[in-house]
Coordinates of C-alpha atoms in Angstrom, one line a residue:
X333 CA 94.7 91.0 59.1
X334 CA 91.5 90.8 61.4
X335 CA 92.2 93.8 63.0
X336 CA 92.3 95.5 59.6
X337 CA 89.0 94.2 58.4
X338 CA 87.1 94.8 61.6
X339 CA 88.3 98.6 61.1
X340 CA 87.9 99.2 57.6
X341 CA 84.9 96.6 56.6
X342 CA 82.2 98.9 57.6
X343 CA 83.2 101.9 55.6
X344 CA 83.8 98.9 52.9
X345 CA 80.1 97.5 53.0
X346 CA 78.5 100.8 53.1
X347 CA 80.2 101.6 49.9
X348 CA 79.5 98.5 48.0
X349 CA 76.3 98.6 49.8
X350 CA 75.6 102.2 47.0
X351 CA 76.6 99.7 44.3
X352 CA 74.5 96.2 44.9
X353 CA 71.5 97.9 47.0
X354 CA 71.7 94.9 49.0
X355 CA 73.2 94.9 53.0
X356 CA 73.5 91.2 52.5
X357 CA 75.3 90.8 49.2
X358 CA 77.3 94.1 49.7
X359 CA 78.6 91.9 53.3
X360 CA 79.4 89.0 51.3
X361 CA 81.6 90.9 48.7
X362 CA 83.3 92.7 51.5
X363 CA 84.0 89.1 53.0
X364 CA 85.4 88.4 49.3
X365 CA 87.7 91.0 49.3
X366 CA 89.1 90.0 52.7
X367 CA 89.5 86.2 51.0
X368 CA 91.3 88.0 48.4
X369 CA 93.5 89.8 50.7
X370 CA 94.4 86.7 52.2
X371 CA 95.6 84.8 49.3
X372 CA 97.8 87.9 47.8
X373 CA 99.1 89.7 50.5
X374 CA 101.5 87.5 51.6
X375 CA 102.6 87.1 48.9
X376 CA 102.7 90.7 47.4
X377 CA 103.0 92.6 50.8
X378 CA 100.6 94.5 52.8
X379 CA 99.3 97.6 50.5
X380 CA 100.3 100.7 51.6
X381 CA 96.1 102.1 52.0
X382 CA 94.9 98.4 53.1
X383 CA 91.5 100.0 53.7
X384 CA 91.6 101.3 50.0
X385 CA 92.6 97.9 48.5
X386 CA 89.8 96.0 50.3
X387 CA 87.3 98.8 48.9
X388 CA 88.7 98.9 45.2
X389 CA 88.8 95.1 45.5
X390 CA 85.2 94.9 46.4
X391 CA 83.8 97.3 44.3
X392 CA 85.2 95.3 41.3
X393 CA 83.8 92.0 42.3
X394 CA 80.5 94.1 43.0
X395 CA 80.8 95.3 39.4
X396 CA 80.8 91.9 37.9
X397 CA 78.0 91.2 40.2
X398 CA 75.8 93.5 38.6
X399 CA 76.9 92.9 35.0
X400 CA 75.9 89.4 35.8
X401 CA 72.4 90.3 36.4
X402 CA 69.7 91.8 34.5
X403 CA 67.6 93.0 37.2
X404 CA 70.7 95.3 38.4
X405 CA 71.8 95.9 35.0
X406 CA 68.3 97.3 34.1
X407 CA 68.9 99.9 36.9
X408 CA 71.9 100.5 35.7
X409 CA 70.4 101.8 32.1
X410 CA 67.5 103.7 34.1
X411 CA 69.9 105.8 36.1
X412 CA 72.4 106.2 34.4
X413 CA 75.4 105.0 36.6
X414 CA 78.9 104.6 35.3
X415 CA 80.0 101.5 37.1
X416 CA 83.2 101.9 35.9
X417 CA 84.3 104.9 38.2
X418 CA 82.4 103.2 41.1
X419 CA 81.2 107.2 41.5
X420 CA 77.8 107.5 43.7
X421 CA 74.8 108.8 42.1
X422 CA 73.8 112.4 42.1
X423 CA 71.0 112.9 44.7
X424 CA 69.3 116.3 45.0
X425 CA 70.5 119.1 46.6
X426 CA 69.2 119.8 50.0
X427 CA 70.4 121.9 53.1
X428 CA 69.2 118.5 55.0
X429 CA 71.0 115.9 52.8
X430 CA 74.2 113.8 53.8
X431 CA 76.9 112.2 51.6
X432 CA 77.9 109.9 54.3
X433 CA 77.8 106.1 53.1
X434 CA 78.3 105.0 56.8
X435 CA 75.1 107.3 57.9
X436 CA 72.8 105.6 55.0
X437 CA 73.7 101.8 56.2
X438 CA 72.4 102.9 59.8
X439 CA 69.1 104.3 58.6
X440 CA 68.9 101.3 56.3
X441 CA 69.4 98.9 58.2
X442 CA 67.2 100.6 61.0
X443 CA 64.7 100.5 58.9
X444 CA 60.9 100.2 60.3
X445 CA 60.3 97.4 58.5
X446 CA 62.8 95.3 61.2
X447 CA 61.7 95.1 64.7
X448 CA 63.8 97.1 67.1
X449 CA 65.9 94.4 68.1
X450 CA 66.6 93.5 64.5
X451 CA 67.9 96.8 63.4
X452 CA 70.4 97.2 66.3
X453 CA 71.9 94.0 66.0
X454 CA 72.3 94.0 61.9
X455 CA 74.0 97.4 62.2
X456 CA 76.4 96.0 65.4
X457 CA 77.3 93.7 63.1
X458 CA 77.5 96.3 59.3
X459 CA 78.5 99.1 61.1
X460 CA 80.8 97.7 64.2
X461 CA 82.1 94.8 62.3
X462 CA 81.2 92.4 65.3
X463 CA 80.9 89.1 65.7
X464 CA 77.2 87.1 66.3
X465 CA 78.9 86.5 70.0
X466 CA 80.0 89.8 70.7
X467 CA 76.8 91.2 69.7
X468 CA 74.6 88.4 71.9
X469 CA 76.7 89.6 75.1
X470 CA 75.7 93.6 74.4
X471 CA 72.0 92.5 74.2
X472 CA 72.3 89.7 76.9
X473 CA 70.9 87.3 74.5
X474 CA 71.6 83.6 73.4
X475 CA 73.9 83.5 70.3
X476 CA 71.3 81.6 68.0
X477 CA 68.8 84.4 68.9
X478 CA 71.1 87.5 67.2
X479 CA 72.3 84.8 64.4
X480 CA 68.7 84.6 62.7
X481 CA 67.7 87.9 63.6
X482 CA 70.5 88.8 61.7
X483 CA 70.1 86.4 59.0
X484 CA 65.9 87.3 58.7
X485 CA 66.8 90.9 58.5
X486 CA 69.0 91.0 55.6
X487 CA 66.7 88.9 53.9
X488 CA 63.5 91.5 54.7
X489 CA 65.4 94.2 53.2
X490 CA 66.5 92.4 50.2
X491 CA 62.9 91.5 50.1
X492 CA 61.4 94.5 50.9
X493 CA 63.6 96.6 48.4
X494 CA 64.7 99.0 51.2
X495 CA 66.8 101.9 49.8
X496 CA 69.8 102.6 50.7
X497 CA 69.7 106.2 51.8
X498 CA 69.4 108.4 54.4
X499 CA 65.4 109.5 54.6
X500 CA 63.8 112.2 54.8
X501 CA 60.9 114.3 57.2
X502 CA 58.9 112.4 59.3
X503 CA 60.5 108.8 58.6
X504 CA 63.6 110.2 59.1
X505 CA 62.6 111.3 62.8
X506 CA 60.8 107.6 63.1
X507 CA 64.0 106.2 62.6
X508 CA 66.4 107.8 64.6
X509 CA 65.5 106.1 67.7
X510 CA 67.0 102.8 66.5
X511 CA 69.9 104.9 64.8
X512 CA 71.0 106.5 68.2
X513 CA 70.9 103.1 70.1
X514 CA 72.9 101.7 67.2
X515 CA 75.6 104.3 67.3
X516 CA 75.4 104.2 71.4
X517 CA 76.6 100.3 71.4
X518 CA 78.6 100.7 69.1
X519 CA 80.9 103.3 71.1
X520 CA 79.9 101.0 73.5
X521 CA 81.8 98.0 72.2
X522 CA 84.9 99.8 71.5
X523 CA 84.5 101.6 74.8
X524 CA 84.8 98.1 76.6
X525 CA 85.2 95.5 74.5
X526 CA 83.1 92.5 75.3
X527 CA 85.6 89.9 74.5
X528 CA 88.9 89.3 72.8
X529 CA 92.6 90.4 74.3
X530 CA 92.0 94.7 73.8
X531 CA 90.0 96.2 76.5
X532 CA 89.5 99.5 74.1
X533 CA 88.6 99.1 70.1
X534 CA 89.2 102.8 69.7
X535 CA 88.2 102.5 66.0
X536 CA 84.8 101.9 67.1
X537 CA 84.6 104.3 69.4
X538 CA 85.6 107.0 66.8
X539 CA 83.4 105.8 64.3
X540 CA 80.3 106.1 66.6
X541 CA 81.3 109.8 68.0
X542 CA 81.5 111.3 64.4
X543 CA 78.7 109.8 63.6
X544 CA 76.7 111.4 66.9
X545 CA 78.2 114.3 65.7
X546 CA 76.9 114.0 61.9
X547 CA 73.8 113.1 63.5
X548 CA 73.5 116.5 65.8
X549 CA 74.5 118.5 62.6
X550 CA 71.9 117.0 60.6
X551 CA 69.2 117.1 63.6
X552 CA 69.5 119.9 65.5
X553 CA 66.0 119.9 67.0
X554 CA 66.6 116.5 68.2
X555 CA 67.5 117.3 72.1
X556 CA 68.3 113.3 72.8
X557 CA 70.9 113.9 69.4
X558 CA 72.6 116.0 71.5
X559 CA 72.7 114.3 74.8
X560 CA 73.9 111.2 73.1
X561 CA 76.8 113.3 71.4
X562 CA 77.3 115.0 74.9
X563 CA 77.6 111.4 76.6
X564 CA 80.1 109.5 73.6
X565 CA 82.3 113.2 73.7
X566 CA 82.6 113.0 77.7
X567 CA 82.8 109.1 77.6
X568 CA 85.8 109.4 74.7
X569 CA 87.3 112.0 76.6
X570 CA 88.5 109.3 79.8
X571 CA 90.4 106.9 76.8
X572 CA 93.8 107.4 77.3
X573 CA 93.7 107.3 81.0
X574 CA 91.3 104.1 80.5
X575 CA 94.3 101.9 79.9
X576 CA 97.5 101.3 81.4
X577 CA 101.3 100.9 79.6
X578 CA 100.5 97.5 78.4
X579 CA 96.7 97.8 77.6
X580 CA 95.4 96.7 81.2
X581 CA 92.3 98.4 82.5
X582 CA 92.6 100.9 85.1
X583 CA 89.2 101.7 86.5
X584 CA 87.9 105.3 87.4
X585 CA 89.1 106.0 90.7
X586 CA 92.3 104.9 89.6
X587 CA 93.2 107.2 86.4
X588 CA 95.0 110.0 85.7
X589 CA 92.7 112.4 85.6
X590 CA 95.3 115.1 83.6
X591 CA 95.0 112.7 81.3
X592 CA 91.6 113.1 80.4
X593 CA 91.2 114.9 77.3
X594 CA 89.8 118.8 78.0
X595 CA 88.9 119.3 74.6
X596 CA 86.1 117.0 74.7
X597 CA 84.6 117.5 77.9
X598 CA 84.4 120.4 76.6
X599 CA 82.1 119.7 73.4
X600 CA 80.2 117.2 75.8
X601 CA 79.6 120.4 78.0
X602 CA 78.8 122.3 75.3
X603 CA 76.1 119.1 73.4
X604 CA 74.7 118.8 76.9
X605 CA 73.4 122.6 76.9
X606 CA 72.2 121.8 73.4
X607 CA 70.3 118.8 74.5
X608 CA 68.3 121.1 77.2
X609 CA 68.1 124.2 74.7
X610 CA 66.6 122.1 72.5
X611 CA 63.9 120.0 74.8
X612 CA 60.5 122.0 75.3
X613 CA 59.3 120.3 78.0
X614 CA 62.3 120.8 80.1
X615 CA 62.3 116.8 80.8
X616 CA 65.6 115.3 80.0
X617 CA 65.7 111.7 77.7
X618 CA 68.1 109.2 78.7
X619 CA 70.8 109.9 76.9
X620 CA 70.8 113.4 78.4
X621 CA 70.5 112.3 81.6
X622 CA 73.5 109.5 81.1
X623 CA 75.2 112.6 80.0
X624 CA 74.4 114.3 82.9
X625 CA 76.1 111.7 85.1
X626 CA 79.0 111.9 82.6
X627 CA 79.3 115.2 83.3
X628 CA 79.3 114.9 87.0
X629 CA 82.5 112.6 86.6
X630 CA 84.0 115.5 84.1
X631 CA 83.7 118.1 86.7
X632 CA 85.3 116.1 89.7
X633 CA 89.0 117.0 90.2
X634 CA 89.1 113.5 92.0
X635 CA 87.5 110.4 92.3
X636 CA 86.7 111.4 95.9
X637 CA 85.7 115.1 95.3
X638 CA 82.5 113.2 92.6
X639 CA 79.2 114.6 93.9
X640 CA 77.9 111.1 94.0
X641 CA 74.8 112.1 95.6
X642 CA 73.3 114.0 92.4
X643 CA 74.9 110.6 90.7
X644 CA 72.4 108.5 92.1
X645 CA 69.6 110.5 92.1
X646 CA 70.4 111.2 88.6
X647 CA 70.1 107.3 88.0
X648 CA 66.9 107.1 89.5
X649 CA 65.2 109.4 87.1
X650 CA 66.8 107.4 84.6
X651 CA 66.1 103.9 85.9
X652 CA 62.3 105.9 85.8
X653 CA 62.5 107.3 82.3
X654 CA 63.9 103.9 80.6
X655 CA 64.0 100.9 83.4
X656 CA 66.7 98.6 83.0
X657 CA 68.6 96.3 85.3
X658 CA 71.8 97.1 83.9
X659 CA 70.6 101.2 85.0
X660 CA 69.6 99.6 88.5
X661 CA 73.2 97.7 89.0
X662 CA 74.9 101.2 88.0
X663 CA 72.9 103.1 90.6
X664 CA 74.0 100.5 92.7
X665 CA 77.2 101.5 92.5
X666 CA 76.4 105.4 93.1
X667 CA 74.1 104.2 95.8
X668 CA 77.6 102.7 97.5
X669 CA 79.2 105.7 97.6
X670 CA 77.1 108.1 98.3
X671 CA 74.9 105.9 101.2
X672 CA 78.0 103.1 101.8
X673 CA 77.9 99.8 100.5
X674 CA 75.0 97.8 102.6
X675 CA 72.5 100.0 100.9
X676 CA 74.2 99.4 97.7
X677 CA 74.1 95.5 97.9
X678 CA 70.1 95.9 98.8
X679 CA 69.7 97.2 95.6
X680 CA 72.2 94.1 93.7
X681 CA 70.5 91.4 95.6
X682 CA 67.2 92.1 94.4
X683 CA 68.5 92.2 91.0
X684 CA 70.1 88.5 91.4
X685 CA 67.2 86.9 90.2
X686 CA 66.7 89.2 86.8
X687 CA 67.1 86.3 83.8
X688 CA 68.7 89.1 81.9
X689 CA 71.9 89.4 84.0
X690 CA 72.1 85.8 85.1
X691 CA 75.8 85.6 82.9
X692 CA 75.9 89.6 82.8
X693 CA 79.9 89.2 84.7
X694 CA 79.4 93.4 86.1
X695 CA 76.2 91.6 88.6
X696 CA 79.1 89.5 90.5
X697 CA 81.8 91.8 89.8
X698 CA 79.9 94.6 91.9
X699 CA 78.5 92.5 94.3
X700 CA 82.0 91.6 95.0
X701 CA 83.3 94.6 95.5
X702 CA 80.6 95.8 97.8
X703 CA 80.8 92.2 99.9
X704 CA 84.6 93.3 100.3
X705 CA 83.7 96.4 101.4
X706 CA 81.6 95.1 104.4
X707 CA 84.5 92.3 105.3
X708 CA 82.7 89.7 104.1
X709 CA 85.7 88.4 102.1
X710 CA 84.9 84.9 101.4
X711 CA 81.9 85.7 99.6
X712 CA 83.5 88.7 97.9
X713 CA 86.2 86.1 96.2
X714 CA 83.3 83.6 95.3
X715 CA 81.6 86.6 93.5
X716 CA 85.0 88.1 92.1
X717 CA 86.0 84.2 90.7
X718 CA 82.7 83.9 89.0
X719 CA 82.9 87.6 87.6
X720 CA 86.1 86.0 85.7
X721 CA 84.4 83.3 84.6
X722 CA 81.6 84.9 82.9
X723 CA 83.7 87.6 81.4
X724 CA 85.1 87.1 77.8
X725 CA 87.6 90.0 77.5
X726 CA 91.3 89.1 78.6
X727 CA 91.9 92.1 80.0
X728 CA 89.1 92.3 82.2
X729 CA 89.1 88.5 83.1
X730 CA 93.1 89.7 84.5
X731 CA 91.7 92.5 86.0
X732 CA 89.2 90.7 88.2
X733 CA 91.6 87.7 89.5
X734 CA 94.0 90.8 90.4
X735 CA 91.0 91.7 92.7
X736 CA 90.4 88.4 93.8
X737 CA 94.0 88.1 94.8
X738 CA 94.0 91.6 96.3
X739 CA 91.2 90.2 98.7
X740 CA 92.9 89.9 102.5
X741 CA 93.6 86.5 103.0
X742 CA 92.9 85.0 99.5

């Protein structure tokens, strides 16, 4: 059952979301229609299109809503809407427009009038169906913190009227930085979930590529558009080899690269050229250049043969164009293979001391691995143990005592 509403309550918000023009009330009817499903389903059997009765089930309930209130029933009479049919309003035609309900609850709740950090983590939790926790470990941030940011925004857009729709001209293009950081931890999420017993949420990860791809149809002029599509297409390309016959992790220089789906890298391959067609200055942004170092992994017939070199410098003109210490910990790891690991843990020592990754599990997971690398064992099993610790995805946490035990005399 929560696997089912985690996939389909999205796509069930941003319908009802059409009806109530309300993110907050169309998230409590959606949480309605799961209370519903509950109840009856085991008593009637699981429908046969779950994902339809949550969304018939919610529309209803969001019907009554609006009956019940003037304010929504005078909007009724002014446009014109037959409730009854649930069927969305006639918009305009334009060559730019979208009928996408998922699309219109990004650029809603990205809207300007949210700060930055507001917009990403209401759509994490809209548009991925995540949990407050989940979404506190992709920002590094205290639970409480994403709770009322999430709370605050749904009230500002209730309060500032924001329309649910996907803009046009220049707010569109004001927008769309938020929207492509959205999308980009989303796939994120289901790339390598942050907690629970699945390492992959492929739903998520689908969800976020055709909407990169939506995106680079709808902005084609948009050269970081493309290099985000370019990095979710080469990133979704590694899934299947990303897991092993019961769902375990197997990392990069461990999978099957046959297995690695062609197809894609090629339409990454093929976004990427995009991306630099369509910059003028020449300058890749940093999805572009993420894609870039995507690309490098796509092109390597083994994990060996990976020009790790071009890797690292690649993440140094990243770690320039947007600074991050989760950039600097990956560059790290190119750093180790490309210039061997002592170099490597230069760069993670320094980074010991950034409050951002003091429970970030990757900072003592790599450190580990490049503390093992240079025989200092004892300290690599310290590092691994507290790597497990810190993590709350199953998998992983399995994954990382397998390397502790791995570790010569542990």
């Amino acid at each position: 059952m929560d696997t089912v509403f985690r996939i389909e309550s999205p796509r069930v918000i941003a319908g009802v979301a059409r009806i109530v023009r309300d993110v907050g009330i169309a998230e409590e009817l959606a949480q309605d229609a799961l209370v519903a499903a509950l109840e009856q389903w085991p008593r009637d059997g699981v429908p046969d299109n779950p994902g339809a009765w949550l969304m018939t089930t919610a529309r209803h309930r969001a019907v009554d809503l609006v009956r019940r209130r003037e304010t929504y029933a005078r909007k009724l009479r002014e446009i014109g809407r037959d409730l009854e049919t649930t069927a969305p309003f006639e918009e305009p035609a334009d060559p730019d427009d979208i009928d996408d309900d998922l699309l219109r609850l990004v650029f809603t709740a990205c809207h300007p009038v949210l700060s930055a950090e507001a917009r990403i983590a209401l759509t994490l939790r809209l548009l991925g169906g995540l949990t407050t926790a989940e979404i506190a470990r992709a920002f590094l941030t205290p639970e409480p913190t994403i709770a009322q940011r999430i709370v605050r925004a749904k009230r500002t857009l209730a309060a500032k009227n924001v329309a649910f729709e996907v803009p046009y001209g220049p707010e569109r293009a004001a927008r769309l930085g938020s929207v492509l950081d959205v999308v980009y931890l989303v796939f994120n999420e289901g790339y390598a979930a942050t907690a629970g017993d699945d390492w992959l949420r492929p739903a998520l990860c689908e969800d976020a590529l055709r909407l990169a791809r939506v995106l680079s149809q709808l902005m084609p002029g948009e050269p970081e558009v493309h290099g985000l599509t370019a990095l979710l297409e080469f990133q979704a390309s590694r899934t299947a080899a990303r897991t092993g016959p019961d769902g375990e992790p197997v990392l990069l220089k461990d999978q099957n690269r046959r297995r690695w789906n062609r197809m894609l890298i090629a339409r990454g391959i093929a976004a990427l050229d995009r991306a630099g067609a369509a910059s003028p200055s020449g300058a890749p942004g940093p999805y572009a250049l993420q894609a870039a170092i995507a690309a490098c992994h796509a092109h390597a017939h083994s994990y060996e043969e990976t020009d790790w070199a071009s890797i690292a410098t690649l993440y140094g003109l990243l770690a320039a164009r947007a600074p991050s210490p989760v950039v600097e910990l990956n560059r790290a790891v190119a750093v180790s293979m490309a210039e061997g690991p002592a170099k490597a843990l230069e760069i993670v020592d320094a980074l010991a001391a950034a409050p951002a990754l003091r429970d970030y599990h990757l900072l003592p997971s790599v450190r580990g691995d490049l503390l093992a690398r240079l025989g200092r064992t004892a300290e690599a099993g310290e590092e691994l143990a507290r790597a497990a610790g810190l993590t709350r995805n199953a998998r992983e946490r399995q994954l990382l005592l397998d390397r502790l035990r791995s570790l010569p005399g542990v």
